[in-house]
Tab-separated table of C-alpha atoms in Angstrom:
chain	number	residue	atom	x	y	z
A	1	UNK	CA	141.108	104.785	81.356
A	2	UNK	CA	141.214	102.036	78.726
A	3	UNK	CA	139.076	101.727	75.614
A	4	UNK	CA	137.844	98.977	73.544
A	5	UNK	CA	136.900	100.226	70.085
A	6	UNK	CA	133.888	98.972	68.190
A	7	UNK	CA	131.547	100.173	65.504
A	8	UNK	CA	127.876	101.091	65.672
A	9	UNK	CA	126.231	102.340	68.843
A	10	UNK	CA	128.156	100.782	71.723
A	11	UNK	CA	127.950	100.433	75.438
A	12	UNK	CA	129.937	102.149	78.151
A	13	UNK	CA	130.617	99.937	81.209
A	14	UNK	CA	131.269	101.776	84.522
A	15	UNK	CA	132.434	100.068	87.434
A	16	UNK	CA	131.183	101.414	90.883
A	17	UNK	CA	133.186	100.367	93.892
A	18	UNK	CA	131.040	99.573	96.879
A	19	UNK	CA	133.886	100.183	99.470
A	20	UNK	CA	132.745	99.419	102.995
A	21	UNK	CA	129.109	98.869	101.784
A	22	UNK	CA	130.316	95.629	100.068
A	23	UNK	CA	129.777	93.692	103.299
A	24	UNK	CA	126.182	94.686	103.798
A	25	UNK	CA	124.888	95.468	100.201
A	26	UNK	CA	122.334	93.371	98.299
A	27	UNK	CA	121.210	94.828	95.073
A	28	UNK	CA	117.954	92.871	94.889
A	29	UNK	CA	117.050	93.840	98.523
A	30	UNK	CA	117.976	97.391	97.897
A	31	UNK	CA	115.990	97.809	94.643
A	32	UNK	CA	112.955	95.803	95.718
A	33	UNK	CA	112.466	97.548	99.076
A	34	UNK	CA	109.814	100.190	98.254
A	35	UNK	CA	106.939	100.723	95.988
A	36	UNK	CA	108.990	103.349	94.063
A	37	UNK	CA	110.831	100.562	92.233
A	38	UNK	CA	107.665	99.483	90.809
A	39	UNK	CA	106.905	103.020	89.352
A	40	UNK	CA	107.866	103.922	85.738
A	41	UNK	CA	110.515	104.290	84.422
A	42	UNK	CA	112.046	101.931	86.738
A	43	UNK	CA	112.301	98.182	85.986
A	44	UNK	CA	113.624	95.132	87.767
A	45	UNK	CA	114.363	91.973	86.008
A	46	UNK	CA	114.239	89.034	88.288
A	47	UNK	CA	115.864	86.536	85.898
A	48	UNK	CA	119.019	88.641	85.307
A	49	UNK	CA	118.866	90.442	88.534
A	50	UNK	CA	119.321	93.728	86.815
A	51	UNK	CA	117.824	97.021	87.297
A	52	UNK	CA	117.222	99.424	84.333
A	53	UNK	CA	115.854	102.928	83.653
A	54	UNK	CA	116.891	106.092	81.763
A	55	UNK	CA	119.077	108.632	83.514
A	56	UNK	CA	119.941	112.086	82.506
A	57	UNK	CA	123.300	113.285	81.385
A	58	UNK	CA	125.182	116.175	82.990
A	59	UNK	CA	123.609	118.469	80.267
A	60	UNK	CA	119.923	117.754	80.034
A	61	UNK	CA	117.691	117.090	78.511
A	62	UNK	CA	119.237	114.048	76.938
A	63	UNK	CA	118.723	110.669	78.520
A	64	UNK	CA	120.446	107.369	78.051
A	65	UNK	CA	119.263	103.837	79.134
A	66	UNK	CA	121.295	102.539	82.095
A	67	UNK	CA	121.234	98.986	83.593
A	68	UNK	CA	122.763	98.140	86.959
A	69	UNK	CA	123.883	94.583	87.962
A	70	UNK	CA	126.063	92.971	90.589
A	71	UNK	CA	128.001	90.205	88.977
A	72	UNK	CA	129.247	87.321	91.193
A	73	UNK	CA	132.724	87.821	90.043
A	74	UNK	CA	132.657	91.523	91.061
A	75	UNK	CA	131.650	91.269	94.661
A	76	UNK	CA	133.085	94.531	95.727
A	77	UNK	CA	131.613	96.403	92.725
A	78	UNK	CA	128.515	97.237	90.798
A	79	UNK	CA	128.504	97.120	86.920
A	80	UNK	CA	126.644	100.028	85.202
A	81	UNK	CA	125.947	99.664	81.389
A	82	UNK	CA	125.233	102.983	79.721
A	83	UNK	CA	123.516	101.930	76.487
A	84	UNK	CA	123.615	103.759	73.213
A	85	UNK	CA	127.087	105.701	73.415
A	86	UNK	CA	130.626	104.930	72.581
A	87	UNK	CA	131.979	107.352	75.134
A	88	UNK	CA	131.055	109.603	77.985
A	89	UNK	CA	132.651	112.852	79.186
A	90	UNK	CA	133.984	112.900	82.634
A	91	UNK	CA	131.190	115.304	83.754
A	92	UNK	CA	128.420	112.942	82.159
A	93	UNK	CA	130.077	109.898	83.792
A	94	UNK	CA	130.197	111.584	87.208
A	95	UNK	CA	126.541	112.672	86.810
A	96	UNK	CA	125.326	109.121	85.885
A	97	UNK	CA	127.257	107.539	88.836
A	98	UNK	CA	125.988	110.261	91.200
A	99	UNK	CA	122.369	109.185	90.382
A	100	UNK	CA	123.199	105.508	90.851
A	101	UNK	CA	124.727	106.138	94.189
A	102	UNK	CA	121.669	108.353	95.182
A	103	UNK	CA	119.106	105.560	94.033
A	104	UNK	CA	120.962	102.774	95.865
A	105	UNK	CA	121.883	104.919	99.031
A	106	UNK	CA	125.673	104.195	98.811
A	107	UNK	CA	126.939	107.257	100.589
A	108	UNK	CA	128.965	107.159	103.725
A	109	UNK	CA	125.986	108.293	105.698
A	110	UNK	CA	123.807	105.713	104.241
A	111	UNK	CA	126.209	102.994	105.116
A	112	UNK	CA	126.345	104.227	108.769
A	113	UNK	CA	122.710	104.349	108.959
A	114	UNK	CA	122.456	100.599	107.666
A	115	UNK	CA	124.977	99.525	110.271
A	116	UNK	CA	123.366	101.472	113.219
A	117	UNK	CA	119.956	99.966	112.356
A	118	UNK	CA	121.240	96.474	112.135
A	119	UNK	CA	122.951	96.900	115.613
A	120	UNK	CA	119.576	98.097	117.253
A	121	UNK	CA	117.586	95.253	115.477
A	122	UNK	CA	120.264	92.588	116.741
A	123	UNK	CA	120.291	93.961	120.233
A	124	UNK	CA	116.539	93.736	120.707
A	125	UNK	CA	116.736	89.692	120.078
A	126	UNK	CA	113.020	89.202	119.419
A	127	UNK	CA	112.042	86.297	117.331
A	128	UNK	CA	109.161	88.032	115.798
A	129	UNK	CA	111.446	90.643	114.460
A	130	UNK	CA	113.517	88.174	112.358
A	131	UNK	CA	112.352	89.975	109.143
A	132	UNK	CA	113.503	93.134	110.588
A	133	UNK	CA	117.031	91.870	111.223
A	134	UNK	CA	117.153	90.440	107.633
A	135	UNK	CA	115.834	93.789	106.086
A	136	UNK	CA	118.611	95.335	103.871
A	137	UNK	CA	118.403	98.697	105.619
A	138	UNK	CA	118.512	100.584	102.353
A	139	UNK	CA	115.210	101.906	100.888
A	140	UNK	CA	115.219	102.519	97.187
A	141	UNK	CA	114.571	105.993	95.895
A	142	UNK	CA	114.606	108.069	92.594
A	143	UNK	CA	117.792	109.408	90.901
A	144	UNK	CA	116.673	113.003	91.824
A	145	UNK	CA	114.764	114.585	94.720
A	146	UNK	CA	112.296	116.129	92.151
A	147	UNK	CA	111.224	112.874	91.097
A	148	UNK	CA	110.810	111.528	94.542
A	149	UNK	CA	108.750	114.784	95.423
A	150	UNK	CA	106.376	114.210	92.426
A	151	UNK	CA	106.093	110.480	93.186
A	152	UNK	CA	105.153	111.226	96.780
A	153	UNK	CA	102.355	113.503	95.451
A	154	UNK	CA	101.217	110.621	93.289
A	155	UNK	CA	100.912	108.342	96.485
A	156	UNK	CA	98.253	110.362	97.860
A	157	UNK	CA	94.363	109.676	97.999
A	158	UNK	CA	94.233	107.088	95.327
A	159	UNK	CA	94.552	103.308	94.777
A	160	UNK	CA	98.138	102.022	94.109
A	161	UNK	CA	97.118	101.005	90.582
A	162	UNK	CA	96.262	104.639	89.797
A	163	UNK	CA	99.545	105.729	91.101
A	164	UNK	CA	101.333	103.447	88.925
A	165	UNK	CA	99.255	104.602	86.112
A	166	UNK	CA	99.906	108.301	86.583
A	167	UNK	CA	103.747	107.516	86.870
A	168	UNK	CA	103.596	105.636	83.515
A	169	UNK	CA	101.644	108.448	81.894
A	170	UNK	CA	104.088	111.074	82.788
A	171	UNK	CA	106.939	108.987	81.408
A	172	UNK	CA	104.991	108.377	78.087
A	173	UNK	CA	104.575	112.213	77.772
A	174	UNK	CA	108.222	113.118	78.526
A	175	UNK	CA	109.691	112.558	75.091
A	176	UNK	CA	107.290	115.025	73.543
A	177	UNK	CA	108.135	117.519	76.264
A	178	UNK	CA	111.842	117.071	75.696
A	179	UNK	CA	111.559	117.708	72.038
A	180	UNK	CA	109.355	120.712	72.591
A	181	UNK	CA	111.751	122.046	75.247
A	182	UNK	CA	114.530	121.898	72.799
A	183	UNK	CA	112.634	123.636	70.194
A	184	UNK	CA	111.650	126.354	72.528
A	185	UNK	CA	115.254	126.950	73.730
A	186	UNK	CA	116.365	127.220	70.077
A	187	UNK	CA	113.579	129.599	69.226
A	188	UNK	CA	114.367	132.056	72.061
A	189	UNK	CA	117.818	132.618	70.906
A	190	UNK	CA	116.509	134.927	68.210
A	191	UNK	CA	113.100	136.026	69.547
A	192	UNK	CA	110.992	136.255	72.571
A	193	UNK	CA	108.237	133.573	72.843
A	194	UNK	CA	105.449	132.974	75.467
A	195	UNK	CA	105.961	129.438	76.675
A	196	UNK	CA	103.480	129.761	79.438
A	197	UNK	CA	100.620	127.359	79.547
A	198	UNK	CA	102.077	125.290	76.764
A	199	UNK	CA	99.819	122.458	75.372
A	200	UNK	CA	101.552	119.728	73.423
A	201	UNK	CA	99.823	119.063	70.185
A	202	UNK	CA	99.664	115.269	70.791
A	203	UNK	CA	95.992	114.742	71.587
A	204	UNK	CA	95.053	113.132	74.937
A	205	UNK	CA	94.841	109.453	75.061
A	206	UNK	CA	91.494	107.564	75.426
A	207	UNK	CA	91.688	105.498	78.678
A	208	UNK	CA	89.932	102.342	79.078
A	209	UNK	CA	89.947	99.533	81.644
A	210	UNK	CA	92.349	97.470	79.659
A	211	UNK	CA	94.232	99.730	77.270
A	212	UNK	CA	95.529	103.263	77.072
A	213	UNK	CA	95.756	104.021	73.355
A	214	UNK	CA	97.881	107.060	72.130
A	215	UNK	CA	96.581	109.006	69.089
A	216	UNK	CA	98.668	109.227	66.068
A	217	UNK	CA	100.556	112.298	66.133
A	218	UNK	CA	99.729	115.002	63.560
A	219	UNK	CA	102.570	117.328	63.995
A	220	UNK	CA	106.236	116.938	62.854
A	221	UNK	CA	107.339	117.337	66.479
A	222	UNK	CA	106.625	113.737	67.383
A	223	UNK	CA	106.273	112.055	63.995
A	224	UNK	CA	109.971	112.331	63.446
A	225	UNK	CA	110.416	110.665	66.904
A	226	UNK	CA	107.865	108.014	66.847
A	227	UNK	CA	106.629	107.541	63.284
A	228	UNK	CA	104.105	105.025	64.409
A	229	UNK	CA	100.809	104.444	66.437
A	230	UNK	CA	101.471	102.521	69.588
A	231	UNK	CA	99.154	100.494	71.706
A	232	UNK	CA	99.903	101.042	75.330
A	233	UNK	CA	98.948	98.220	77.585
A	234	UNK	CA	97.716	99.871	80.960
A	235	UNK	CA	99.043	97.201	83.099
A	236	UNK	CA	102.762	97.310	81.869
A	237	UNK	CA	105.809	99.064	83.041
A	238	UNK	CA	108.538	100.796	81.164
A	239	UNK	CA	111.622	98.431	80.679
A	240	UNK	CA	114.553	97.461	78.253
A	241	UNK	CA	113.988	94.555	75.913
A	242	UNK	CA	115.193	91.022	76.399
A	243	UNK	CA	118.345	91.551	74.547
A	244	UNK	CA	119.466	94.250	76.937
A	245	UNK	CA	118.582	92.147	79.873
A	246	UNK	CA	120.681	89.200	78.479
A	247	UNK	CA	123.588	91.590	77.885
A	248	UNK	CA	123.396	92.960	81.400
A	249	UNK	CA	124.149	89.558	82.643
A	250	UNK	CA	127.383	89.260	80.922
A	251	UNK	CA	130.262	89.592	83.468
A	252	UNK	CA	133.446	90.446	81.421
A	253	UNK	CA	136.784	90.089	83.297
A	254	UNK	CA	138.165	93.672	83.440
A	255	UNK	CA	139.788	95.945	85.859
A	256	UNK	CA	139.242	99.280	84.061
A	257	UNK	CA	136.648	101.763	85.372
A	258	UNK	CA	135.397	102.499	81.856
A	259	UNK	CA	135.291	100.174	78.749
A	260	UNK	CA	133.753	100.959	75.470
A	261	UNK	CA	131.627	98.341	74.033
A	262	UNK	CA	131.420	96.994	70.596
A	263	UNK	CA	128.526	96.827	68.191
A	264	UNK	CA	127.388	93.382	69.532
A	265	UNK	CA	126.365	95.201	72.828
A	266	UNK	CA	124.038	97.863	71.117
A	267	UNK	CA	120.574	98.130	72.170
A	268	UNK	CA	119.047	101.647	72.866
A	269	UNK	CA	115.339	101.076	72.530
A	270	UNK	CA	113.034	101.334	75.492
A	271	UNK	CA	110.424	98.685	75.309
A	272	UNK	CA	107.384	97.762	77.565
A	273	UNK	CA	106.793	94.364	78.489
A	274	UNK	CA	103.505	92.782	77.491
A	275	UNK	CA	103.738	94.227	73.874
A	276	UNK	CA	104.474	97.747	74.783
A	277	UNK	CA	105.810	98.308	71.297
A	278	UNK	CA	103.252	95.799	69.894
A	279	UNK	CA	102.860	97.833	66.672
A	280	UNK	CA	106.224	99.592	66.613
A	281	UNK	CA	108.738	99.699	63.850
A	282	UNK	CA	111.756	97.392	64.027
A	283	UNK	CA	114.206	99.857	62.644
A	284	UNK	CA	117.629	99.576	63.996
A	285	UNK	CA	119.040	102.982	63.403
A	286	UNK	CA	120.911	104.093	66.431
A	287	UNK	CA	121.935	107.060	68.466
A	288	UNK	CA	124.302	109.284	66.509
A	289	UNK	CA	126.474	112.191	67.786
A	290	UNK	CA	126.740	115.284	65.643
A	291	UNK	CA	128.368	118.690	66.703
A	292	UNK	CA	128.021	117.504	70.313
A	293	UNK	CA	124.221	117.001	70.174
A	294	UNK	CA	122.708	113.496	70.581
A	295	UNK	CA	120.064	112.600	68.097
A	296	UNK	CA	117.647	109.740	68.687
A	297	UNK	CA	116.767	108.148	65.370
A	298	UNK	CA	114.893	105.186	67.096
A	299	UNK	CA	111.907	105.123	69.400
A	300	UNK	CA	112.324	107.714	72.201
A	301	UNK	CA	113.659	106.887	75.819
A	302	UNK	CA	110.695	107.429	78.233
A	303	UNK	CA	112.310	109.184	81.284
A	304	UNK	CA	110.535	110.816	84.121
A	305	UNK	CA	109.970	114.470	83.229
A	306	UNK	CA	112.184	117.191	84.647
A	307	UNK	CA	110.950	120.356	86.323
A	308	UNK	CA	111.885	122.340	83.132
A	309	UNK	CA	109.838	120.074	81.028
A	310	UNK	CA	106.742	120.402	83.198
A	311	UNK	CA	106.937	124.016	84.340
A	312	UNK	CA	105.208	125.557	81.204
A	313	UNK	CA	102.475	122.997	80.762
A	314	UNK	CA	98.911	123.843	80.856
A	315	UNK	CA	97.290	122.448	83.933
A	316	UNK	CA	94.076	121.200	82.276
A	317	UNK	CA	95.989	119.328	79.544
A	318	UNK	CA	98.224	117.792	82.096
A	319	UNK	CA	95.350	116.714	84.360
A	320	UNK	CA	93.650	115.072	81.395
A	321	UNK	CA	96.530	113.650	79.485
A	322	UNK	CA	98.285	111.988	82.452
A	323	UNK	CA	95.182	111.384	84.735
A	324	UNK	CA	96.659	113.374	87.358
A	325	UNK	CA	93.399	115.378	88.354
A	326	UNK	CA	94.053	118.081	90.880
A	327	UNK	CA	97.721	116.927	91.354
A	328	UNK	CA	98.520	118.417	87.916
A	329	UNK	CA	98.280	121.919	89.319
A	330	UNK	CA	100.605	121.170	92.235
A	331	UNK	CA	103.193	119.311	90.131
A	332	UNK	CA	103.464	122.307	87.638
A	333	UNK	CA	103.661	124.748	90.418
A	334	UNK	CA	106.402	122.674	92.155
A	335	UNK	CA	108.179	122.585	88.852
A	336	UNK	CA	107.910	126.385	88.322
A	337	UNK	CA	109.113	127.082	91.876
A	338	UNK	CA	112.163	124.965	91.181
A	339	UNK	CA	113.059	126.270	87.790
A	340	UNK	CA	112.646	129.954	88.929
A	341	UNK	CA	114.721	129.200	92.012
A	342	UNK	CA	112.059	129.744	94.820
A	343	UNK	CA	112.782	126.166	96.055
A	344	UNK	CA	116.569	125.694	96.531
A	345	UNK	CA	116.799	122.194	95.123
A	346	UNK	CA	120.633	122.132	95.237
A	347	UNK	CA	120.618	122.873	99.045
A	348	UNK	CA	117.936	120.231	99.630
A	349	UNK	CA	119.852	117.608	97.529
A	350	UNK	CA	122.991	118.260	99.643
A	351	UNK	CA	120.905	117.339	102.800
A	352	UNK	CA	120.170	113.953	101.213
A	353	UNK	CA	123.774	112.914	101.568
A	354	UNK	CA	124.226	113.842	105.228
A	355	UNK	CA	121.315	115.496	106.956
A	356	UNK	CA	121.167	115.392	110.790
A	357	UNK	CA	118.140	115.084	113.020
A	358	UNK	CA	118.634	118.678	114.123
A	359	UNK	CA	117.864	119.838	110.665
A	360	UNK	CA	114.521	117.896	110.227
A	361	UNK	CA	112.340	120.628	111.727
A	362	UNK	CA	113.788	123.186	109.558
A	363	UNK	CA	113.456	121.116	106.364
A	364	UNK	CA	109.715	120.058	107.348
A	365	UNK	CA	108.950	123.736	107.699
A	366	UNK	CA	110.508	124.539	104.324
A	367	UNK	CA	108.485	121.689	102.613
A	368	UNK	CA	105.235	122.723	104.584
A	369	UNK	CA	104.912	125.857	102.297
A	370	UNK	CA	104.868	123.806	99.139
A	371	UNK	CA	101.404	123.357	97.743
A	372	UNK	CA	100.313	119.671	98.264
A	373	UNK	CA	102.829	118.786	100.798
A	374	UNK	CA	100.713	117.791	103.752
A	375	UNK	CA	102.040	115.736	106.801
A	376	UNK	CA	101.988	112.411	104.712
A	377	UNK	CA	103.720	113.782	101.694
A	378	UNK	CA	106.293	115.684	103.718
A	379	UNK	CA	107.150	112.516	105.798
A	380	UNK	CA	107.623	110.511	102.700
A	381	UNK	CA	109.920	113.139	100.986
A	382	UNK	CA	111.925	113.414	104.183
A	383	UNK	CA	112.199	109.680	104.379
A	384	UNK	CA	113.539	109.923	100.829
A	385	UNK	CA	115.990	112.501	101.872
A	386	UNK	CA	117.320	110.097	104.593
A	387	UNK	CA	115.346	110.766	107.791
A	388	UNK	CA	113.849	107.666	109.219
A	389	UNK	CA	112.488	108.719	112.683
A	390	UNK	CA	109.112	109.849	111.459
A	391	UNK	CA	106.821	107.235	109.897
A	392	UNK	CA	104.495	108.592	107.100
A	393	UNK	CA	101.021	107.313	108.142
A	394	UNK	CA	97.862	107.002	106.243
A	395	UNK	CA	95.014	104.612	105.924
A	396	UNK	CA	97.272	101.828	105.119
A	397	UNK	CA	99.259	102.220	108.262
A	398	UNK	CA	95.851	102.067	110.182
A	399	UNK	CA	95.072	98.856	108.324
A	400	UNK	CA	98.480	97.319	109.149
A	401	UNK	CA	98.372	98.031	112.860
A	402	UNK	CA	94.913	96.668	113.110
A	403	UNK	CA	95.727	93.608	111.309
A	404	UNK	CA	99.180	92.757	112.774
A	405	UNK	CA	99.126	94.592	116.147
A	406	UNK	CA	95.429	94.467	116.902
A	407	UNK	CA	95.367	98.120	117.264
A	408	UNK	CA	92.160	100.115	116.784
A	409	UNK	CA	94.048	103.226	115.320
A	410	UNK	CA	92.481	105.985	113.601
A	411	UNK	CA	94.056	108.761	111.344
A	412	UNK	CA	94.056	110.977	114.395
A	413	UNK	CA	95.724	108.371	116.660
A	414	UNK	CA	97.976	106.377	114.307
A	415	UNK	CA	101.095	108.573	114.858
A	416	UNK	CA	100.948	107.991	118.504
A	417	UNK	CA	100.368	104.292	118.082
A	418	UNK	CA	103.423	103.754	115.719
A	419	UNK	CA	105.618	105.472	118.173
A	420	UNK	CA	104.638	103.153	120.860
A	421	UNK	CA	105.301	100.098	118.726
A	422	UNK	CA	108.442	101.187	116.784
A	423	UNK	CA	110.035	103.940	119.091
A	424	UNK	CA	112.527	101.223	120.303
A	425	UNK	CA	114.284	101.501	116.994
A	426	UNK	CA	114.910	105.196	117.247
A	427	UNK	CA	116.147	107.042	115.303
A	428	UNK	CA	115.202	104.483	112.562
A	429	UNK	CA	111.455	103.765	113.271
A	430	UNK	CA	110.543	103.881	109.659
A	431	UNK	CA	113.003	101.197	108.698
A	432	UNK	CA	111.563	98.916	111.339
A	433	UNK	CA	107.997	99.654	110.258
A	434	UNK	CA	108.757	99.346	106.689
A	435	UNK	CA	110.632	96.063	107.071
A	436	UNK	CA	107.532	94.630	108.929
A	437	UNK	CA	105.032	96.012	106.421
A	438	UNK	CA	107.140	94.714	103.451
A	439	UNK	CA	107.405	91.308	105.026
A	440	UNK	CA	103.648	90.995	105.365
A	441	UNK	CA	103.146	92.179	101.685
A	442	UNK	CA	105.517	89.284	100.753
A	443	UNK	CA	103.714	86.877	102.892
A	444	UNK	CA	100.516	87.735	101.062
A	445	UNK	CA	101.838	88.099	97.406
A	446	UNK	CA	105.107	86.172	97.402
A	447	UNK	CA	108.580	87.779	96.745
A	448	UNK	CA	107.934	91.190	95.344
A	449	UNK	CA	111.123	91.091	93.491
A	450	UNK	CA	109.902	88.178	91.501
A	451	UNK	CA	106.374	89.689	90.834
A	452	UNK	CA	105.643	90.283	87.160
A	453	UNK	CA	105.265	94.041	86.711
A	454	UNK	CA	101.699	93.446	85.189
A	455	UNK	CA	100.677	92.290	88.883
A	456	UNK	CA	102.079	95.407	90.563
A	457	UNK	CA	98.575	96.865	90.665
A	458	UNK	CA	97.345	93.914	92.905
A	459	UNK	CA	99.280	95.239	95.908
A	460	UNK	CA	96.348	97.046	97.597
A	461	UNK	CA	94.923	97.396	101.038
A	462	UNK	CA	91.650	95.569	100.070
A	463	UNK	CA	93.949	92.636	98.959
A	464	UNK	CA	95.808	92.778	102.142
A	465	UNK	CA	92.867	92.777	104.605
A	466	UNK	CA	91.710	89.488	106.149
A	467	UNK	CA	88.634	88.009	104.575
A	468	UNK	CA	86.767	88.571	107.807
A	469	UNK	CA	88.178	91.917	108.465
A	470	UNK	CA	85.807	94.886	108.323
A	471	UNK	CA	86.875	97.332	105.532
A	472	UNK	CA	87.880	100.544	107.144
A	473	UNK	CA	86.644	103.795	105.525
A	474	UNK	CA	89.377	105.261	103.404
A	475	UNK	CA	90.717	108.610	105.030
A	476	UNK	CA	92.067	111.521	102.803
A	477	UNK	CA	95.634	112.366	103.421
A	478	UNK	CA	98.125	114.721	101.752
């Protein structure tokens, strides 16, 4: 491994060989293939064709901002920039790349699925299915199964705009939870402490139609981290600033798997578009390493909370602070079950890289006992785990079948109807359904990969219905 020394913060460049996937892989199609890419802390920049978000190191809770691009001069590899460090341990490097592979579905099993789905679509030779043949075959997911699980909970029984808001609120809370988690871990070395039902001292924000304002922190916990009062635009998404986006467009000619950047590549702050840091400090102090511990002297990185960070929260606090409502209790219980080992996440994650149809029923039974995992949530989670033969159905599916296929489906009959329509694509019924649904979304709203993140909230069932269409009554699912 070669190194390029430089002062200041730095950037580590990692090259991810695509292997056999290079023939079928399209970064833009892969990222912008599911609404998960619109949910914080994910950000797709259409100008630089770069995806960015925080990822955790091998030893949580520390996160680093990572950007992923596919330069034209590296057709067989992805370029991953890890911002704010001058070097990475082999374990941290493997952890980060593993998360990238998971998000983009780059495993051998994923590649086999893509090729088989394309064969089936091509064999049908139906003109009306041109958009299915052009579908990438990879559906974006989160870097961890836990994040997928929580976001699938957030999809239930609410408008898409609220789903986006809840995901953003969880990310805004995460830096404080991380700092408190570190403090509690340090305190338990010398004394026992009761961490159940923890309530962060930062007061809950005041939510309005246009802005979510975070109160000035009165405790030293977050004053050291933020040192400011921020106006949080309710219609924004977490992202890196423009300087990072421009950096991510650079395509240096190199053949080494890891190159350390110089100070000109430094940029560790996490910034919301549309003035997320409107009133923030412009201090440029960076990430420093001291005795193996990373210390952030700038604004915090807003990652998605981990199970350990959420497990000890007070339910009423989380419900109010992040606008989760009844979902807060379910998310806390899920986190506790994972932390305490009642849910074997390691085993479930292994299935994500190579599960078979024969294991589906067993997995569905395991997920069924989790509070809040009804049929819709289970099917979505299992789709994220790599099972495509069951279509998660809800009122949006009913709307789509009525509008596109002239089916008078109901929540009770929709599963039967989707099987009649998409069964010919077995075992990839979901991919066919989703390719078709995504196609009609883009017919209505334009190319979703080019949509400003402030407009993501417009993708609603009411905006998809025909003007003459009668609005169907929303049905509750879980």
